[in-house]
XYZ file of C-alpha atoms in Angstrom:
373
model
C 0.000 0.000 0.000
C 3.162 2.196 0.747
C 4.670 1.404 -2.472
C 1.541 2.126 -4.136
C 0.805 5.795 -2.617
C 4.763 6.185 -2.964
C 4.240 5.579 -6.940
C 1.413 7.862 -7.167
C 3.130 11.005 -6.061
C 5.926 10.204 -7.919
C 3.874 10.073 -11.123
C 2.214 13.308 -10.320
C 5.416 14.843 -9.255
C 7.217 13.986 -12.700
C 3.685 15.613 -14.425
C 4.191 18.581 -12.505
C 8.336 19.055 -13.581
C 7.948 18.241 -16.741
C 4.382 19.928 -17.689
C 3.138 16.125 -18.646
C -1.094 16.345 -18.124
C -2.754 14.288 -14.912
C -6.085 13.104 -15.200
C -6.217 14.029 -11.746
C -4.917 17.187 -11.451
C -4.896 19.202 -14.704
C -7.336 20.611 -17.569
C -6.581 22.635 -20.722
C -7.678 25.921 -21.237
C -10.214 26.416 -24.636
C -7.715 28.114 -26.963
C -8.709 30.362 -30.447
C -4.866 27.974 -31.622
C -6.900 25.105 -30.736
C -10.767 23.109 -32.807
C -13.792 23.886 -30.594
C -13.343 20.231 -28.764
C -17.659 20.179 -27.857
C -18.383 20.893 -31.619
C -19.778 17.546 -32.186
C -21.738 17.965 -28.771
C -23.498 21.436 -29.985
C -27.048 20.963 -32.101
C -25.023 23.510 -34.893
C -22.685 23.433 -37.028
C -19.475 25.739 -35.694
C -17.333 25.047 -38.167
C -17.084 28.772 -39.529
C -17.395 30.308 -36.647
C -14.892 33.695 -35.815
C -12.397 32.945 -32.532
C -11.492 35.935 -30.390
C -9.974 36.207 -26.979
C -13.156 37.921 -25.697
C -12.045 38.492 -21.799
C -8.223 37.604 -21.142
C -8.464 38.056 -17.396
C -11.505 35.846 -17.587
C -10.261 33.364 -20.027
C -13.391 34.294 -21.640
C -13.158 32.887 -25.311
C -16.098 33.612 -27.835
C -16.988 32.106 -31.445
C -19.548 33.481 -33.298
C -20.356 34.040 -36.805
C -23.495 33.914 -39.270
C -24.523 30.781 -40.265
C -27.375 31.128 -42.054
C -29.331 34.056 -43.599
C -31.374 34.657 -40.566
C -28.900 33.047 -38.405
C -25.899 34.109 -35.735
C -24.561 31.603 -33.524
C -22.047 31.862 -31.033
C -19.923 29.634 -28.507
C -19.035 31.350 -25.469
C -16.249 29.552 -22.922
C -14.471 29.681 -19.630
C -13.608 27.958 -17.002
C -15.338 26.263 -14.950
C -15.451 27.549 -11.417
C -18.501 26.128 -10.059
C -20.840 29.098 -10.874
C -22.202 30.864 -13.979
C -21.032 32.700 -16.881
C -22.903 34.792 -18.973
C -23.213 37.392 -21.916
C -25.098 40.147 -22.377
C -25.933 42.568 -25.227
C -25.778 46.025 -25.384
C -25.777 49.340 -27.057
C -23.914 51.315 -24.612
C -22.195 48.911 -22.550
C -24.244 49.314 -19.350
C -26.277 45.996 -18.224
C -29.324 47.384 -17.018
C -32.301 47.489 -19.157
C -30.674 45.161 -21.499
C -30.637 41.289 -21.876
C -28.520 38.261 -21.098
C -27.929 34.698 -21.511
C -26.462 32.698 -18.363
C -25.586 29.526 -18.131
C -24.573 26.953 -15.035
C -23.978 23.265 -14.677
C -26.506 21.833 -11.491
C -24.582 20.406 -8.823
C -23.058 16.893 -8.382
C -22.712 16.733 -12.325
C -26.470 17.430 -12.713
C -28.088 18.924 -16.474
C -26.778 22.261 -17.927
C -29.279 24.794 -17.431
C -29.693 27.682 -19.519
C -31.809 30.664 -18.798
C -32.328 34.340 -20.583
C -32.522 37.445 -18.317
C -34.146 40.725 -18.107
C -31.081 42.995 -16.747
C -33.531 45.121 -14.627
C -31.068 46.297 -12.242
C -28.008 45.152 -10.133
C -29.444 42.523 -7.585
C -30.540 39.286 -7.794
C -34.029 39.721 -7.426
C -34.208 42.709 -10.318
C -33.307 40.077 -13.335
C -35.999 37.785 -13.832
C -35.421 34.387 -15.573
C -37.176 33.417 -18.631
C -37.380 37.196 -19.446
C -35.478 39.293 -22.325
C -35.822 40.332 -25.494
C -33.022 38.339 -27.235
C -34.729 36.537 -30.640
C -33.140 32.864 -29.452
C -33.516 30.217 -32.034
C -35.339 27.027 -30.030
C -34.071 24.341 -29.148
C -30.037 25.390 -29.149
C -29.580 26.958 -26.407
C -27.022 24.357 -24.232
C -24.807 24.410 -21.958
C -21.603 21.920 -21.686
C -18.515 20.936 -18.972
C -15.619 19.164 -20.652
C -12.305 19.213 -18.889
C -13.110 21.724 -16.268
C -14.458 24.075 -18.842
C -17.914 25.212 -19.932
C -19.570 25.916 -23.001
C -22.488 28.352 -23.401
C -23.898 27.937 -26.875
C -26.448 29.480 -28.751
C -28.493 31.174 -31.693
C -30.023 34.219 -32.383
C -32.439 34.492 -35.282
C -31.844 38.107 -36.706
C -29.995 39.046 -40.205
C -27.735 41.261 -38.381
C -27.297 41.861 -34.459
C -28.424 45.464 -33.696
C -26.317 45.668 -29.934
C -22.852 47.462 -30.445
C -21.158 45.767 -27.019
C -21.060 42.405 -25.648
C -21.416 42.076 -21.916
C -19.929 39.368 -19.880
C -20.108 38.450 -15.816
C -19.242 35.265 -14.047
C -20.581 34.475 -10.622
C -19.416 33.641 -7.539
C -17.100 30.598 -7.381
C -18.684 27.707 -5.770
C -21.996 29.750 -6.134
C -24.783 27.974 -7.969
C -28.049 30.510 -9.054
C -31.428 29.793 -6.558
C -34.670 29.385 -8.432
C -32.847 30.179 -11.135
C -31.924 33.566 -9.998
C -28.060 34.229 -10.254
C -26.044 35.469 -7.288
C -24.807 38.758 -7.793
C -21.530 38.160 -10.646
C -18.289 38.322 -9.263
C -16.877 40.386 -12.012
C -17.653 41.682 -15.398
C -16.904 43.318 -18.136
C -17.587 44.772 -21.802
C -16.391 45.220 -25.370
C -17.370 46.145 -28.566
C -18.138 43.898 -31.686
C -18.105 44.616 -35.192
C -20.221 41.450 -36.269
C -19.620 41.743 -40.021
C -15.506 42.303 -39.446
C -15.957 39.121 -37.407
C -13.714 41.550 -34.989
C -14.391 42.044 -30.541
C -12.898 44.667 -28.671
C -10.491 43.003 -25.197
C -13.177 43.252 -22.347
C -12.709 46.014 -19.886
C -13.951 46.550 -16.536
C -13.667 43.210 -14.083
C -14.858 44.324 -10.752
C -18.147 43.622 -9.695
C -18.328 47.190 -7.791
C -19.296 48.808 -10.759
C -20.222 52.992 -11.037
C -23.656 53.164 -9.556
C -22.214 50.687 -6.644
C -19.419 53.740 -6.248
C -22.330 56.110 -6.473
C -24.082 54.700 -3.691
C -21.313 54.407 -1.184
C -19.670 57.171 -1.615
C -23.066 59.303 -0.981
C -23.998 56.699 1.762
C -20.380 57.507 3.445
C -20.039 61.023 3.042
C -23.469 62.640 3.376
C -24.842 59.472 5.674
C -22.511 58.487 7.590
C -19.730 61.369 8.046
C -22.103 63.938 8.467
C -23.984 63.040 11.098
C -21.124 62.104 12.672
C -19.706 65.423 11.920
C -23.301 67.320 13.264
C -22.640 64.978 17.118
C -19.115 66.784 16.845
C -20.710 70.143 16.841
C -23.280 69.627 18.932
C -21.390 67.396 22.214
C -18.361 67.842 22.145
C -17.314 71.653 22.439
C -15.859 71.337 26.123
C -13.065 69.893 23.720
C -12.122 73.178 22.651
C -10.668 73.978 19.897
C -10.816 70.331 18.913
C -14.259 70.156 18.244
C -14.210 72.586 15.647
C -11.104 71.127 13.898
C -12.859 67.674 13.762
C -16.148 68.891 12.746
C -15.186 70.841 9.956
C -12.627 67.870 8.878
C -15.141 65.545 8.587
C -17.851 67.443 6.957
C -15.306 68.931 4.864
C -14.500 65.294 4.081
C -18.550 63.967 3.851
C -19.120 66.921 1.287
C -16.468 65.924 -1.207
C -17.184 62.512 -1.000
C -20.510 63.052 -1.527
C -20.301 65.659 -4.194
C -17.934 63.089 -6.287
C -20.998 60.698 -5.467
C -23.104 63.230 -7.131
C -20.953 63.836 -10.249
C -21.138 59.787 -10.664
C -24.786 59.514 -10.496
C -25.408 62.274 -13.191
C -23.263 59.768 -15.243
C -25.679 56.813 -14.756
C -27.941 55.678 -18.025
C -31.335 55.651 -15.470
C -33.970 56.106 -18.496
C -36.889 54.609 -17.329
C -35.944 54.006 -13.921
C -38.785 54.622 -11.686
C -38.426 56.976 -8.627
C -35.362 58.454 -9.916
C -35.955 61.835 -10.957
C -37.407 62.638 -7.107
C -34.028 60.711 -6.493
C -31.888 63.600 -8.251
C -34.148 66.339 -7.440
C -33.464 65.907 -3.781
C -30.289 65.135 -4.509
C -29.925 68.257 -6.415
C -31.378 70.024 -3.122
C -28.896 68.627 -0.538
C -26.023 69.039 -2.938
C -27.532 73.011 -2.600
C -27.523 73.048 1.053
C -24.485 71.679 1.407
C -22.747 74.572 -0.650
C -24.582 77.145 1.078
C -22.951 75.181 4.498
C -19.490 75.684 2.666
C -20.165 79.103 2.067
C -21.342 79.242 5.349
C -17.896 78.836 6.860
C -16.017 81.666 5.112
C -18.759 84.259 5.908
C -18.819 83.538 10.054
C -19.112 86.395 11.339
C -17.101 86.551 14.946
C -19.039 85.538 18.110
C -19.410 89.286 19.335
C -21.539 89.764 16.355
C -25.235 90.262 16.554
C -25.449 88.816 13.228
C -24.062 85.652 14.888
C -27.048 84.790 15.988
C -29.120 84.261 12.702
C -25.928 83.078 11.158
C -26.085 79.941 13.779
C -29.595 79.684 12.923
C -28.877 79.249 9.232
C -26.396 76.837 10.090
C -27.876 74.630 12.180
C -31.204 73.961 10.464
C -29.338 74.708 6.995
C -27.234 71.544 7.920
C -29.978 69.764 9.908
C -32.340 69.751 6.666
C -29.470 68.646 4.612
C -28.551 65.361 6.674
C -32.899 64.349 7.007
C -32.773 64.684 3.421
C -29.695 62.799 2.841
C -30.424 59.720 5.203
C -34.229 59.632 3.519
C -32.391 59.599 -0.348
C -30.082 56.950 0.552
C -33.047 54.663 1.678
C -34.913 55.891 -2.003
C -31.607 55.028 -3.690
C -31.180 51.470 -2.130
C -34.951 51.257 -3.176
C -34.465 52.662 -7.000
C -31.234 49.698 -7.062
C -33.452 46.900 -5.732
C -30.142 46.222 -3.783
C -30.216 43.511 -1.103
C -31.900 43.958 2.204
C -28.095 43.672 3.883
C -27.439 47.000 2.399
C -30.796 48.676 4.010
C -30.272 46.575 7.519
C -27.100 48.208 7.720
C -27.299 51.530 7.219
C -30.450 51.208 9.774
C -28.165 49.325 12.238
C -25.615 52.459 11.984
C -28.328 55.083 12.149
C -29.781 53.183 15.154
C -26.743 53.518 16.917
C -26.059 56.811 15.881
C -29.430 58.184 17.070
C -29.031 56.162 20.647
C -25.600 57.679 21.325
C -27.340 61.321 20.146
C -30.072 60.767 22.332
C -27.737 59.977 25.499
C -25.324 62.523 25.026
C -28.159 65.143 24.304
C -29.517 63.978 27.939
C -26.133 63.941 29.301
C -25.794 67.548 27.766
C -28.999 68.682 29.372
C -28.028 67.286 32.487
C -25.063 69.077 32.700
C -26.433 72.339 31.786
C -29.084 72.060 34.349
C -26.198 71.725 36.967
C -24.423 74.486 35.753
């Protein structure tokens, strides 16, 4: 039995030096240098079919080609990693509002499933199954794992394809859709395609936190999270002079340009059609107003011997006050407008829980203290 376990590392060993291929250990990566090894496996004939290296990071590899009058079919492969892969098409590059092919091997070696999506937004839940408006060609839609790879092929019945980019995403490894609704992707990216030059532009992007991800936080962190963090500064901690002041115009200082970039991002979004989301930017638009006007606010302070310090305080206060309801009440609209994930909504709540405990402590504390004094 020794001798036996002894031979079997030594065989894999010698594979390993000297690059020979284990059954047990090794695959081969689909290659555009190499025949389409499922061909005989596909219900089409991808004989003609265009190669391209359509995702390098990915080892994304696409055929397609017309093969027929009415008829493009393509052959879409990567490794297998236990999850999905998909692609998506496009006119602009952006997924939502657009449609998509995915397709996932069950688990313990069960049947390939295939399933068109509606790219309604960025969560799970906001791209339907069974929903798109790709023209698929019945009956050749499959999917296929040979040596650790998969194989998503299928037709499209059109004379021409009328989407200018190609969108692809891969899911979570080890992460199988539920219901046939696919975990968020892992990472994705787009190209361009010229389908008459045969010719696809290398895939950019790759990380899943995509713009209107970077939208979202950095609104969430600097007009949610650092400035009402910035407002407790202000309001309970001025025994700590001059500190207080130093760290509450640091962090809103901070809060604004974070959220301002936030801002500039969102204005970039493609949201046609998006329900809710003109209220979205109009308060948006608002708070991005107030929060200048709190800027300006700093260089015009007049000197606490002032009279007009009084009214300028006022206009501070509730200038800033208004600007952080409205913030914490657009963040909720935004999560809302995203269809993200409950985590995302439980956790803000969980912070501004917290945050309105400690403000209602320290404002008793404060009260306290002044009705000792």
């Amino acid at each position: 039995m020794k001798l036996e376990k002894n031979s079997i590392f030594f065989v894999l060993l010698v594979g390993v030096l000297f690059g020979f291929s284990s059954p047990f250990v090794s695959s081969q990566l689909d290659s555009c240098n190499s025949a389409l090894p499922v061909s005989n496996l596909i219900p089409f004939n991808t004989t003609s079919l265009t190669c391209t290296n359509a995702w390098s990071s990915q080892s994304f590899v696409l055929r397609f080609g017309q093969t027929d009058s009415n008829t493009w079919s393509f052959v879409l492969s990567a490794p297998d990693r236990g999850t999905y892969i998909a692609i998506g098409f496009s006119n602009n590059g952006d997924m939502v509002k657009n449609s998509a092919l995915a397709g996932w091997i069950s688990s313990n070696g069960g049947p390939g499933i295939v399933k068109q999506y509606y790219l309604g937004g960025y969560s799970s839940g906001s791209c339907p199954p069974d929903q798109g408006s790709l023209p698929l060609v019945s009956n050749t839609s499959v999917i296929i794992s040979q040596s650790s790879q998969l194989y998503l092929a299928f037709q499209l019945n059109t004379q021409m394809p009328q989407w200018s980019h190609l969108i692809y995403a891969v899911g979570p490894s080890g992460s199988l859709p539920s219901s046939n609704y696919l975990p968020e992707h892992s990472s994705k990216a787009s190209g361009t395609v010229d389908y008459s030059g045969g010719m696809v532009s290398g895939a950019s992007g790759g990380s899943s936190f995509d713009k209107a991800k970077w939208h979202g936080f950095l609104v969430t962190l600097g007009w949610g999270i650092l400035m009402p963090i910035g407002i407790m500064m202000a309001r309970y901690f001025k025994k700590y002079d001059p500190f207080w002041f130093y760290a509450h115009i640091s962090i809103q200082g901070i809060g604004f340009v974070l959220g301002l970039v936030g801002i500039i991002i969102g204005f970039s979004l493609d949201d046609d059609g998006v329900n809710n989301v003109d209220i979205h930017k109009a308060i948006g638009i608002i708070i991005l107003v107030f929060g200048a006007l709190q800027v300006k606010a700093f260089f015009i302070r007049p000197v606490k011997t002032s009279k007009l310090r009084r009214y300028w305080n006022w206009y501070h206060h509730n200038i800033g006050r208004a600007a952080v309801i409205l913030g914490i009440a657009n963040i909720f609209l935004g999560l809302n407008i995203a269809d993200e994930s409950t985590g995302w909504t439980v956790g803000y709540g969980i912070f501004l829980a917290v945050w309105g405990l400690s403000c209602i402590f320290l404002e008793v504390k404060l009260w306290m203290s002044n009705r000792d004094d």
